[in-house]
mmCIF file of C-alpha atoms in Angstrom:
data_model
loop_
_atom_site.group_PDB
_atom_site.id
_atom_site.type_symbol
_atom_site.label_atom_id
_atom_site.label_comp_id
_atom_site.label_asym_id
_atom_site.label_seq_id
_atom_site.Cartn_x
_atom_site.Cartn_y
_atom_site.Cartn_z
ATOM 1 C CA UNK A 1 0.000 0.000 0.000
ATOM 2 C CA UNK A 2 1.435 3.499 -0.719
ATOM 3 C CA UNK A 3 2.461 5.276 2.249
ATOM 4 C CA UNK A 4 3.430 9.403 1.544
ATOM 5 C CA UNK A 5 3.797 11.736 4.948
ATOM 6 C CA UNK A 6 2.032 14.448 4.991
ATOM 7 C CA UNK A 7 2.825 17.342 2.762
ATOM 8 C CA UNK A 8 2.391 21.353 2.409
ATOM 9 C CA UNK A 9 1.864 21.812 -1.459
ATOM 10 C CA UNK A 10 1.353 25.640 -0.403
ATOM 11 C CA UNK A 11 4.972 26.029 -1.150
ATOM 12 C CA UNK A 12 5.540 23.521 -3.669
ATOM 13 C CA UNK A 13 6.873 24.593 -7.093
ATOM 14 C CA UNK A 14 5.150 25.382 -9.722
ATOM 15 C CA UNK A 15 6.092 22.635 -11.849
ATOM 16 C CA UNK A 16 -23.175 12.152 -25.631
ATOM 17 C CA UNK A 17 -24.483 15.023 -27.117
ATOM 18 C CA UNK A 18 -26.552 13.247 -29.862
ATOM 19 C CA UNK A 19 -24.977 13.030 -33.225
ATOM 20 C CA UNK A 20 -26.972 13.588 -36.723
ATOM 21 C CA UNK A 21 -28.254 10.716 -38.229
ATOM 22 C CA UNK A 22 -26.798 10.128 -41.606
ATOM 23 C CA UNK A 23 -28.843 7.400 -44.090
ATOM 24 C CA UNK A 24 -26.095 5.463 -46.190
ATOM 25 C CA UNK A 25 -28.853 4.362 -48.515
ATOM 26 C CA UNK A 26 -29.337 5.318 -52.135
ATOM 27 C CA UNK A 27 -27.594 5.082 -55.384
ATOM 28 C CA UNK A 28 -25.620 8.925 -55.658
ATOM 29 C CA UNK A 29 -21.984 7.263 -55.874
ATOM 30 C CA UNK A 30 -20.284 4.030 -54.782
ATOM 31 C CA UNK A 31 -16.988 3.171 -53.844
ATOM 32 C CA UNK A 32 -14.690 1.088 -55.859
ATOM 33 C CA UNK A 33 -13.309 -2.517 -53.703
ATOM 34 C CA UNK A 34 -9.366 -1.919 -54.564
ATOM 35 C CA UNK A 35 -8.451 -5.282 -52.812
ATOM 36 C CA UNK A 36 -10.028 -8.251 -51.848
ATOM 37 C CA UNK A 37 -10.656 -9.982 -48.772
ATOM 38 C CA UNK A 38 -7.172 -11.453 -47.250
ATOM 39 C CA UNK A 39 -7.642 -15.181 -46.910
ATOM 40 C CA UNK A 40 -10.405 -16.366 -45.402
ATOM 41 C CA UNK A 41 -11.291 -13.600 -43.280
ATOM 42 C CA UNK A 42 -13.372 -10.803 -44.610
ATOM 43 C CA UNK A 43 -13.042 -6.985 -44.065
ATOM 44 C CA UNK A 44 -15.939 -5.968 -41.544
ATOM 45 C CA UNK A 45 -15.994 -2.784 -42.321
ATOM 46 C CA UNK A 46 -15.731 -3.118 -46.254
ATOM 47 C CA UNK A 47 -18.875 -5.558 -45.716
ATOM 48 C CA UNK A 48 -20.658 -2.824 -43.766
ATOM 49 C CA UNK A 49 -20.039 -0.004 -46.467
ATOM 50 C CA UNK A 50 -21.302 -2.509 -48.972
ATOM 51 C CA UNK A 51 -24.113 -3.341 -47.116
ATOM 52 C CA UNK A 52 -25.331 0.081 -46.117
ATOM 53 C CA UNK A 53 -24.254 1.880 -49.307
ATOM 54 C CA UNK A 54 -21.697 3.833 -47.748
ATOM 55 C CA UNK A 55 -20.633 6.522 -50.370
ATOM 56 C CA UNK A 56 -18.438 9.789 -51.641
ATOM 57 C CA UNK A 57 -21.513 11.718 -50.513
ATOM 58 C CA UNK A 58 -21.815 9.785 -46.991
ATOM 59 C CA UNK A 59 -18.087 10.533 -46.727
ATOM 60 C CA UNK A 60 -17.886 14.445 -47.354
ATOM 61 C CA UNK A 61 -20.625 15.074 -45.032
ATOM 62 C CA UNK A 62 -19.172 13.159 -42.253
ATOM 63 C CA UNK A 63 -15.910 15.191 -42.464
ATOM 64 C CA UNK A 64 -18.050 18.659 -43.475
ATOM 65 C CA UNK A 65 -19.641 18.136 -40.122
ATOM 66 C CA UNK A 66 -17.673 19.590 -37.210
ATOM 67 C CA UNK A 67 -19.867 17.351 -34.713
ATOM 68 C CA UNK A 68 -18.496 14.422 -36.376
ATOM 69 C CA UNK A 69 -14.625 15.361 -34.829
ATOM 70 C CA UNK A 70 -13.737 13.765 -32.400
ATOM 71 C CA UNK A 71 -10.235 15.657 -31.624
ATOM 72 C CA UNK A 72 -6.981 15.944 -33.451
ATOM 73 C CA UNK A 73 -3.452 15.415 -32.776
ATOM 74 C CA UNK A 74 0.046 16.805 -34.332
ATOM 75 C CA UNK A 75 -1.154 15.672 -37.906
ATOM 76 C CA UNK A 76 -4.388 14.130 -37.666
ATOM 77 C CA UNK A 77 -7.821 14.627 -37.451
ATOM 78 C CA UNK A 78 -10.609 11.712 -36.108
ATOM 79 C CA UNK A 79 -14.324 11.437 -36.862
ATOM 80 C CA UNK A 80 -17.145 9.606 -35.877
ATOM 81 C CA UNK A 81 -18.502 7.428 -38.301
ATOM 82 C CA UNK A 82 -22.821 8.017 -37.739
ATOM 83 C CA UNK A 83 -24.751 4.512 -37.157
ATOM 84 C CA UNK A 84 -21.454 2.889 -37.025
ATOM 85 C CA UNK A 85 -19.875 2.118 -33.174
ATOM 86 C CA UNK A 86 -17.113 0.190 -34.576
ATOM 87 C CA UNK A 87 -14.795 2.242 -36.667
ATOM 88 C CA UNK A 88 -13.578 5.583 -36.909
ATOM 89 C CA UNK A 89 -12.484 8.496 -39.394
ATOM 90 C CA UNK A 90 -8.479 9.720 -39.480
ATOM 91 C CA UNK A 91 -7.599 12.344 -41.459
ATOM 92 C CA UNK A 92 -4.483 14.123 -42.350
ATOM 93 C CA UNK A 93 -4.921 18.024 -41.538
ATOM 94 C CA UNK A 94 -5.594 18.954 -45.852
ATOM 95 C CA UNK A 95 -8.077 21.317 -47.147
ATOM 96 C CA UNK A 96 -11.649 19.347 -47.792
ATOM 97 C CA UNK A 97 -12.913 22.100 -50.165
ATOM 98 C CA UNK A 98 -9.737 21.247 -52.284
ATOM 99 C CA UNK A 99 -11.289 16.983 -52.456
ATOM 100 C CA UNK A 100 -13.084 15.817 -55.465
ATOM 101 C CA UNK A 101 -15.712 13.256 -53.441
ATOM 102 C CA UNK A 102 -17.027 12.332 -56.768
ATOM 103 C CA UNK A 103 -15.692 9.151 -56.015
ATOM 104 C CA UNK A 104 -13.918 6.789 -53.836
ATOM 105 C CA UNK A 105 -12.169 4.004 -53.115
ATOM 106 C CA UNK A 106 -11.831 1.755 -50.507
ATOM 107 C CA UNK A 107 -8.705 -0.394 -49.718
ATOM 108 C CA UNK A 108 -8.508 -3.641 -47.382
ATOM 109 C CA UNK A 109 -5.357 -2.648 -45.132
ATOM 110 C CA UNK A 110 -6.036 -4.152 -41.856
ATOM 111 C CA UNK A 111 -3.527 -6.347 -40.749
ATOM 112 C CA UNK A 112 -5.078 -9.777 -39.610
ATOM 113 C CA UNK A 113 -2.848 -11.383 -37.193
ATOM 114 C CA UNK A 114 -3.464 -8.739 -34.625
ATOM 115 C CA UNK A 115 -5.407 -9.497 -31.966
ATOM 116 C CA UNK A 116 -6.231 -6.755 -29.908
ATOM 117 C CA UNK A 117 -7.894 -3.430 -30.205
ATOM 118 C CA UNK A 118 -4.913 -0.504 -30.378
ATOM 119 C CA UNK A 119 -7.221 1.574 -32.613
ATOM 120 C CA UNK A 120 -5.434 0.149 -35.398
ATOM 121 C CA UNK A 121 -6.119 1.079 -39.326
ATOM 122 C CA UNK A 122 -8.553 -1.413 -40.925
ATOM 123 C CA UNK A 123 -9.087 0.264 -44.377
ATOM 124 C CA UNK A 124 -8.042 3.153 -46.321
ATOM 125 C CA UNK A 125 -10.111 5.579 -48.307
ATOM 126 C CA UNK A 126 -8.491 7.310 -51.025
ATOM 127 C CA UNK A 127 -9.669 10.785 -52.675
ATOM 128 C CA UNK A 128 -8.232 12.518 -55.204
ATOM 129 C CA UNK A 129 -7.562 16.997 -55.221
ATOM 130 C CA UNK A 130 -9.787 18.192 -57.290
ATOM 131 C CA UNK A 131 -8.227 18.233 -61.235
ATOM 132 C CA UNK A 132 -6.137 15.781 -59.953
ATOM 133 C CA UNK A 133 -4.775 12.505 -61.429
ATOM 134 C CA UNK A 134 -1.851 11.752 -59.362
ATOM 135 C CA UNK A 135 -1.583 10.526 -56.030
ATOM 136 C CA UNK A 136 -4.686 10.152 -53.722
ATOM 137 C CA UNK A 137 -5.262 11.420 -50.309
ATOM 138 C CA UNK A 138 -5.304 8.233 -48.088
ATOM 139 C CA UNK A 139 -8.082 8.508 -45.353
ATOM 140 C CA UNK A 140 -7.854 5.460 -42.783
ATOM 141 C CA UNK A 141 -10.285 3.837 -41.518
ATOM 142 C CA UNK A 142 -9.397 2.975 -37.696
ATOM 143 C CA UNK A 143 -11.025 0.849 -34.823
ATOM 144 C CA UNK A 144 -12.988 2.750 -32.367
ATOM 145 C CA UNK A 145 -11.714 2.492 -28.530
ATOM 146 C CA UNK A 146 -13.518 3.057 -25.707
ATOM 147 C CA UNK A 147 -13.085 5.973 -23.180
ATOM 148 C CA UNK A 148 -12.100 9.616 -22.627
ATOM 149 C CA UNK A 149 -8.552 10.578 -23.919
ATOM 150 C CA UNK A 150 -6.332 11.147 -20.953
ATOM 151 C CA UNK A 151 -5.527 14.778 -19.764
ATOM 152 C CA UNK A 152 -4.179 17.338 -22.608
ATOM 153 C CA UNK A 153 -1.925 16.901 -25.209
ATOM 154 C CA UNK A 154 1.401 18.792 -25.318
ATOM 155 C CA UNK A 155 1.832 22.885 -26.564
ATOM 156 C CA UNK A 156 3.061 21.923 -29.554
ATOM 157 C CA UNK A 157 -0.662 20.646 -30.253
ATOM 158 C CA UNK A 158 -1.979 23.666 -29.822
ATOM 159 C CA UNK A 159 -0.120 26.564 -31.333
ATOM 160 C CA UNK A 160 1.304 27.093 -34.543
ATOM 161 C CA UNK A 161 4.860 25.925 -34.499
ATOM 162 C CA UNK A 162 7.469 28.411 -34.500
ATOM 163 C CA UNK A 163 4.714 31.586 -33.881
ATOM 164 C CA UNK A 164 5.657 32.796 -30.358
ATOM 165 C CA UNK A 165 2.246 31.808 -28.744
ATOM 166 C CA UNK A 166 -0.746 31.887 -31.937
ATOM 167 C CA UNK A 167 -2.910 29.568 -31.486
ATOM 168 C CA UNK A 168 -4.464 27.189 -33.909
ATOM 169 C CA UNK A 169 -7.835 27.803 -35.458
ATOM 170 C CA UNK A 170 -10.514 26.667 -33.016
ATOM 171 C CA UNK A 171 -7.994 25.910 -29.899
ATOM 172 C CA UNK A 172 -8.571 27.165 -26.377
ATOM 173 C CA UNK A 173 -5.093 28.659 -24.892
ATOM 174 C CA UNK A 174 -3.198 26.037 -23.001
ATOM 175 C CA UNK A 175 -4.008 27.583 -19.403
ATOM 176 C CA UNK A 176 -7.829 27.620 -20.131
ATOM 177 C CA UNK A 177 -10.230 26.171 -17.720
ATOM 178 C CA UNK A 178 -11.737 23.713 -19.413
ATOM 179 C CA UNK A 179 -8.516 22.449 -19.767
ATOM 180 C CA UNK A 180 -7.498 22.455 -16.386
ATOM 181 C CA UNK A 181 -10.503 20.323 -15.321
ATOM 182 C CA UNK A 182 -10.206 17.734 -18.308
ATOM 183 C CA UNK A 183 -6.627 17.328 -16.755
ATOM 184 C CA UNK A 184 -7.609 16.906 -13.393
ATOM 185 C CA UNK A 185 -10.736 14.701 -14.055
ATOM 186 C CA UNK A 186 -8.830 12.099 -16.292
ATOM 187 C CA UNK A 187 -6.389 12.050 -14.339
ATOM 188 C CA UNK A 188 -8.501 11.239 -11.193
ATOM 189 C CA UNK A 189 -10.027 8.368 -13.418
ATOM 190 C CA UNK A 190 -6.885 6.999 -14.177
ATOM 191 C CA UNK A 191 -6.149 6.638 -10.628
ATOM 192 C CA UNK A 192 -9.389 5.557 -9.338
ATOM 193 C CA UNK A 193 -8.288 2.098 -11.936
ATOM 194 C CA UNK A 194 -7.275 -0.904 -10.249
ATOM 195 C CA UNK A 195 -3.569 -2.100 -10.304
ATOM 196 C CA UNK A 196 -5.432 -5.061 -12.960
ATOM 197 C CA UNK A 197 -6.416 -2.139 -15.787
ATOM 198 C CA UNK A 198 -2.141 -1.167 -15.379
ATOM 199 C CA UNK A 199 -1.582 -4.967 -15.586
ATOM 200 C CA UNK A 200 -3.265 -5.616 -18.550
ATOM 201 C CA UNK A 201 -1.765 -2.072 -19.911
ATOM 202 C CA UNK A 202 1.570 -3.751 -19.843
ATOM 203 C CA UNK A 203 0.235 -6.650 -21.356
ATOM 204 C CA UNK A 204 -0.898 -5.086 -24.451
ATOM 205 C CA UNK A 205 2.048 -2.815 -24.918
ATOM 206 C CA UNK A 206 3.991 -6.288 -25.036
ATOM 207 C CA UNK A 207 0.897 -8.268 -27.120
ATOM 208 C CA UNK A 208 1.656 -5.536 -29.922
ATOM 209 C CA UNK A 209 5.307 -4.694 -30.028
ATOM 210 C CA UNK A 210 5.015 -8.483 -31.262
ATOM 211 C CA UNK A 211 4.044 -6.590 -34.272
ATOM 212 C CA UNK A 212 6.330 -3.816 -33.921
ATOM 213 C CA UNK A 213 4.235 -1.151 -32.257
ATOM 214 C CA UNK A 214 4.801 1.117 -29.767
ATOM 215 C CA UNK A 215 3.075 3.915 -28.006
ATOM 216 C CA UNK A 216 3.201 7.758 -29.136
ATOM 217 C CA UNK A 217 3.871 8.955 -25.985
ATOM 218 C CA UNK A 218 4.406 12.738 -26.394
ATOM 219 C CA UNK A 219 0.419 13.044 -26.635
ATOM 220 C CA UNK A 220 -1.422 12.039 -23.375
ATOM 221 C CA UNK A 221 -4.694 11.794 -25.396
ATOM 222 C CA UNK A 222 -3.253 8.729 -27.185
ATOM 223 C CA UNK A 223 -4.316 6.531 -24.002
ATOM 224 C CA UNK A 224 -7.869 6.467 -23.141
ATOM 225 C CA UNK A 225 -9.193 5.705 -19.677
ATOM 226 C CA UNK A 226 -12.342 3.227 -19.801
ATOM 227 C CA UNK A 227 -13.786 3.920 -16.010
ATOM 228 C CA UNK A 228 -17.189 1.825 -17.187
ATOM 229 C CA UNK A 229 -14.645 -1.236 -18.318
ATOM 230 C CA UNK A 230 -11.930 -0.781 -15.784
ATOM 231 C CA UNK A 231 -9.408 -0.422 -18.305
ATOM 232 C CA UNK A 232 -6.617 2.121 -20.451
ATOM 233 C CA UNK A 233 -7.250 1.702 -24.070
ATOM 234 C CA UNK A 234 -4.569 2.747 -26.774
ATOM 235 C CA UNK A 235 -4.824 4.939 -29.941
ATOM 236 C CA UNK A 236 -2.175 6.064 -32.797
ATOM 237 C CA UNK A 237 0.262 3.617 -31.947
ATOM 238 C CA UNK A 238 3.747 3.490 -34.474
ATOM 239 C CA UNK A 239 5.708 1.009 -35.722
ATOM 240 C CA UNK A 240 9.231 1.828 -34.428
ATOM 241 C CA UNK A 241 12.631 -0.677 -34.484
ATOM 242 C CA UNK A 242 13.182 -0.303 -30.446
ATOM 243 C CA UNK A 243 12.546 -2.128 -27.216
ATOM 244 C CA UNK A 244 9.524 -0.975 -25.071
ATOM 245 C CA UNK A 245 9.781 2.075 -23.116
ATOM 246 C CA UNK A 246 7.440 1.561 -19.868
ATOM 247 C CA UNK A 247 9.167 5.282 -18.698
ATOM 248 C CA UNK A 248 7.526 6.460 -21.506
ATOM 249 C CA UNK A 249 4.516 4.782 -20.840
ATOM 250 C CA UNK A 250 4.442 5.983 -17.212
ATOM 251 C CA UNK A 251 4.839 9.526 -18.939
ATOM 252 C CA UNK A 252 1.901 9.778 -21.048
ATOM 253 C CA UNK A 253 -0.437 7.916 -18.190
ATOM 254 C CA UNK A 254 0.427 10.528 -15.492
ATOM 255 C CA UNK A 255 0.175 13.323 -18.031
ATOM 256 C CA UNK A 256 3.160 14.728 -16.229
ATOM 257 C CA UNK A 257 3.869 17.495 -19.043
ATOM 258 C CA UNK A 258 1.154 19.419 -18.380
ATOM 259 C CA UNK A 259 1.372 19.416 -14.003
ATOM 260 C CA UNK A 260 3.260 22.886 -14.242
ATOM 261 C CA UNK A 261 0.438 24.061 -15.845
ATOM 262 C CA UNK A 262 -1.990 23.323 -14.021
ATOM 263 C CA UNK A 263 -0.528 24.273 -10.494
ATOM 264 C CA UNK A 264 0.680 27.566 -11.906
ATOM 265 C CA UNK A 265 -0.519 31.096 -10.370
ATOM 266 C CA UNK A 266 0.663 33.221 -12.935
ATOM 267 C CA UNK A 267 -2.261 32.460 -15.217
ATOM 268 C CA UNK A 268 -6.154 33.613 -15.454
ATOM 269 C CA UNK A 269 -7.438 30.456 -14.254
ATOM 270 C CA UNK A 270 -5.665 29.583 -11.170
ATOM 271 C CA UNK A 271 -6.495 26.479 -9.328
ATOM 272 C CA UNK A 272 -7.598 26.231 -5.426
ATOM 273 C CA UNK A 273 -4.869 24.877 -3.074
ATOM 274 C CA UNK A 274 -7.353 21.835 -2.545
ATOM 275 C CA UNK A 275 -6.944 20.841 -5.939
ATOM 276 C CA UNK A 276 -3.752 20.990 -6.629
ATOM 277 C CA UNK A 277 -3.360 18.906 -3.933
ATOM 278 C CA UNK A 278 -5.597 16.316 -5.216
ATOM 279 C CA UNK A 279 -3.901 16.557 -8.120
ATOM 280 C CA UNK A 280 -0.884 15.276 -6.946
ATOM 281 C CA UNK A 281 -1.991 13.084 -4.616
ATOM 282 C CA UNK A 282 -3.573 11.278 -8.030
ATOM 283 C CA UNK A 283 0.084 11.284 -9.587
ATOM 284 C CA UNK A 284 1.569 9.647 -6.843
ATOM 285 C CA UNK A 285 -1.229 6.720 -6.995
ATOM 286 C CA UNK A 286 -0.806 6.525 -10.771
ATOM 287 C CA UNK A 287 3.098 6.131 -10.062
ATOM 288 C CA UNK A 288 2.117 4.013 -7.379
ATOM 289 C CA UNK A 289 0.019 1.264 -9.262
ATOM 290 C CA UNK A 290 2.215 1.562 -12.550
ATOM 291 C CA UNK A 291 5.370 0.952 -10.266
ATOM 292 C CA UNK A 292 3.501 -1.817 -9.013
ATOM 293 C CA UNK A 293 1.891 -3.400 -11.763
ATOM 294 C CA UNK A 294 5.313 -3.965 -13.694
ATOM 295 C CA UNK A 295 6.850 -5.730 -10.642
ATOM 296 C CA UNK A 296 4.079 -8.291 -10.924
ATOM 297 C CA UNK A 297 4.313 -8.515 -14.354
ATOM 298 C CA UNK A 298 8.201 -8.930 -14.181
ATOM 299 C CA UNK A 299 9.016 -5.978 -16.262
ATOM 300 C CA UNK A 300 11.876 -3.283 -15.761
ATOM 301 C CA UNK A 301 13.216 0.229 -16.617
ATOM 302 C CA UNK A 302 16.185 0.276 -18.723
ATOM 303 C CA UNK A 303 18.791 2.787 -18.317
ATOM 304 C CA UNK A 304 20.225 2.380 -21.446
ATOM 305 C CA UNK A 305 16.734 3.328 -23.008
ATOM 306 C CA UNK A 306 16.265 6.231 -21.014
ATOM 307 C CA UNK A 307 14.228 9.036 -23.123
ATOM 308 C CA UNK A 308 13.970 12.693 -22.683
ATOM 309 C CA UNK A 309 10.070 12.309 -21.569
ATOM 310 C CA UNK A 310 11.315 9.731 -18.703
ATOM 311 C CA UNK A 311 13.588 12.138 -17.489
ATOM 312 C CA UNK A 312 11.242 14.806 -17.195
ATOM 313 C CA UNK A 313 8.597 12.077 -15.241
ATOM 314 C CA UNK A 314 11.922 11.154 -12.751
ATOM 315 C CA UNK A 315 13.243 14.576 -12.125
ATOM 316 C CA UNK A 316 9.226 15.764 -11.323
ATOM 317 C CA UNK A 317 8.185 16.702 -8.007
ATOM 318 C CA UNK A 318 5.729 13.502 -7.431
ATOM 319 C CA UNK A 319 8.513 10.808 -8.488
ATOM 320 C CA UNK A 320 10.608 12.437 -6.235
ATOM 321 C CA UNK A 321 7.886 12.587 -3.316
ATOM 322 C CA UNK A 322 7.301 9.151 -3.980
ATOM 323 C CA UNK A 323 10.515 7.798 -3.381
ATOM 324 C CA UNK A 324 11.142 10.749 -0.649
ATOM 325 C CA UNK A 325 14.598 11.905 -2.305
ATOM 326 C CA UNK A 326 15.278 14.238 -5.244
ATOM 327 C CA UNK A 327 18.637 12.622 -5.684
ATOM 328 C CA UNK A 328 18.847 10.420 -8.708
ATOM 329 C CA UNK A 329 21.000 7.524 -8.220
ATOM 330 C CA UNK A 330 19.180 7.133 -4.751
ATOM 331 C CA UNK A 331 15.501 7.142 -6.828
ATOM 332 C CA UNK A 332 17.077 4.657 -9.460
ATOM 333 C CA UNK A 333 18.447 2.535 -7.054
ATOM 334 C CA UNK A 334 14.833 2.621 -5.632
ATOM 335 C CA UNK A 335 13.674 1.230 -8.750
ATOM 336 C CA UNK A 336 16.378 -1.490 -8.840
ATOM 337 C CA UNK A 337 15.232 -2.544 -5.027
ATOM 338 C CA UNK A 338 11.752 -2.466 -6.023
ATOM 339 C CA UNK A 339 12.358 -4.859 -8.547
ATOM 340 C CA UNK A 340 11.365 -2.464 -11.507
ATOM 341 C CA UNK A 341 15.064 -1.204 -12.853
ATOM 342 C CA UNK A 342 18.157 -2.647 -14.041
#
């Protein structure tokens, strides 16, 4: 059980709205089947666009539709797919008045030997630029997963690189409320999970680096927490050449990044004492049961793949509460003792 003395944090640093309905039935357009089914196992979602009549028109007033999105990362954009639970819209940030939707075509792409749900790409939909015969815009079509995304994503998300502060079209500024709350409820949710949702966490990281991928990290909405399932559900995962990175992992879960923000005074929307507290109080559980759910799953930290991101998580005020020392060979050899580092 996680034991923490009593702390002042009065000093501390300051580190289903319903959607429109959308009929895919009628004869307007139709897609074109590029592939065809791999082996003996069908494409569930190329069956369902057959059997609804899923077409061009369906498709630009899904993404013409602002209560479609869903959110949007670095690069990407997701939407909801109406009278469909199962699958999901990602699209590259382009210009949708620039698309032709006269037409489109649908490509088999999901890769069959995977067995659990990371969001993964099941299909592609291309579309061509408008006068355009060369090479199509490549919408995938991506598993749905269950939950909230955790806490917010990272600056770099939010404003337009290199502009000294402008933010993109549409974005609230990084300090806003709304913000501050999503951060702190997630969070809170994450948590409230018992050590068995971390467990199984670890368990799918490993399941799917079987297939080479691994976990974006640098955005905490790439995890979602699942408080009606009891579990942490994955997103935009990459395929990447290296070993797993739990630090990282650890990184994204406790949103760490955006803690400074949140505790900060200097802003318009500065938090109560009470919550601050709470909020790291919630850290230091999510440390707590992620800490604890590798050593019963026999995994470790590996100094030799030690990341920028992990760095930031160990140096942070919580790690070092946890382990009651800001020194670092003192935390790491906490680790080691723990049974969690090598």
């Amino acid at each position: 059980m996680l034991e923490i003395s009593p702390i002042s944090f009065l000093n501390m640093p300051k580190v289903q709205k319903i959607k429109p309905q959308i009929s895919f039935a009628g004869n307007c357009d139709t897609f074109t089947r590029t592939t065809s089914p791999v082996g003996d196992r069908n494409n569930d979602f190329i069956e369902w666009a057959e059997k609804t009549g899923f077409t061009a028109v369906n498709l630009k007033e899904i993404l013409s539709n602002e209560e479609n999105k869903l959110g949007k990362g670095f690069t990407h954009s997701a939407y909801l797919i109406p009278n469909n639970n199962q699958y999901v819209i990602r699209t590259g940030n382009v210009d949708f008045s620039k698309i032709d939707f006269e037409n489109i075509e649908i490509k088999d792409e999901e890769e069959k030997d995977l067995k659990v749900n990371i969001g993964q790409q099941v299909a592609a939909i291309n579309v061509y630029e408008k006068g355009s015969k060369g090479f199509p815009y490549k919408l995938e079509v991506l598993k749905k997963q269950e939950g909230t995304p955790i806490g917010v994503p990272p600056a770099t998300v939010v404003y337009i690189e290199n502009s000294d502060g402008i933010l993109k079209d549409g974005e609230l500024p990084y300090e806003d409320i709304s913000r501050k709350e999503k951060y702190a409820k997630t969070l809170h949710a994450v948590a409230n999970l018992p050590i068995s949702a971390y467990e199984k966490l670890i368990d799918t990281l490993a399941e799917v680096k079987k297939s080479g991928y691994e976990l974006d990290h640098l955005n905490s909405n790439n995890l979602f927490v699942d408080e009606e399932n009891k579990s942490i559900n994955l997103i935009d995962m990459e395929k990447k050449p290296f070993e797993i990175n739990f630090g990282n992992a650890l990184y994204a879960l406790s949103n760490i990044y955006y803690l400074s923000t949140f505790t900060s005074s200097l802003d318009d929307a500065p938090m109560s004492e009470e919550k601050i507290k709470k909020a790291y109080d919630d850290t230091l559980t999510v440390i707590d049961k992620f800490l604890n759910a590798m050593k019963n799953k026999g995994v470790k930290f590996n100094r030799r793949n030690y990341s920028y991101e992990f760095d930031t998580l160990f140096q942070s005020i919580p790690f070092s509460i946890y382990f009651k020392t800001f020194n670092d060979e003192e935390k790491w050899q906490k680790l080691v003792e723990m049974g969690v580092a090598e």
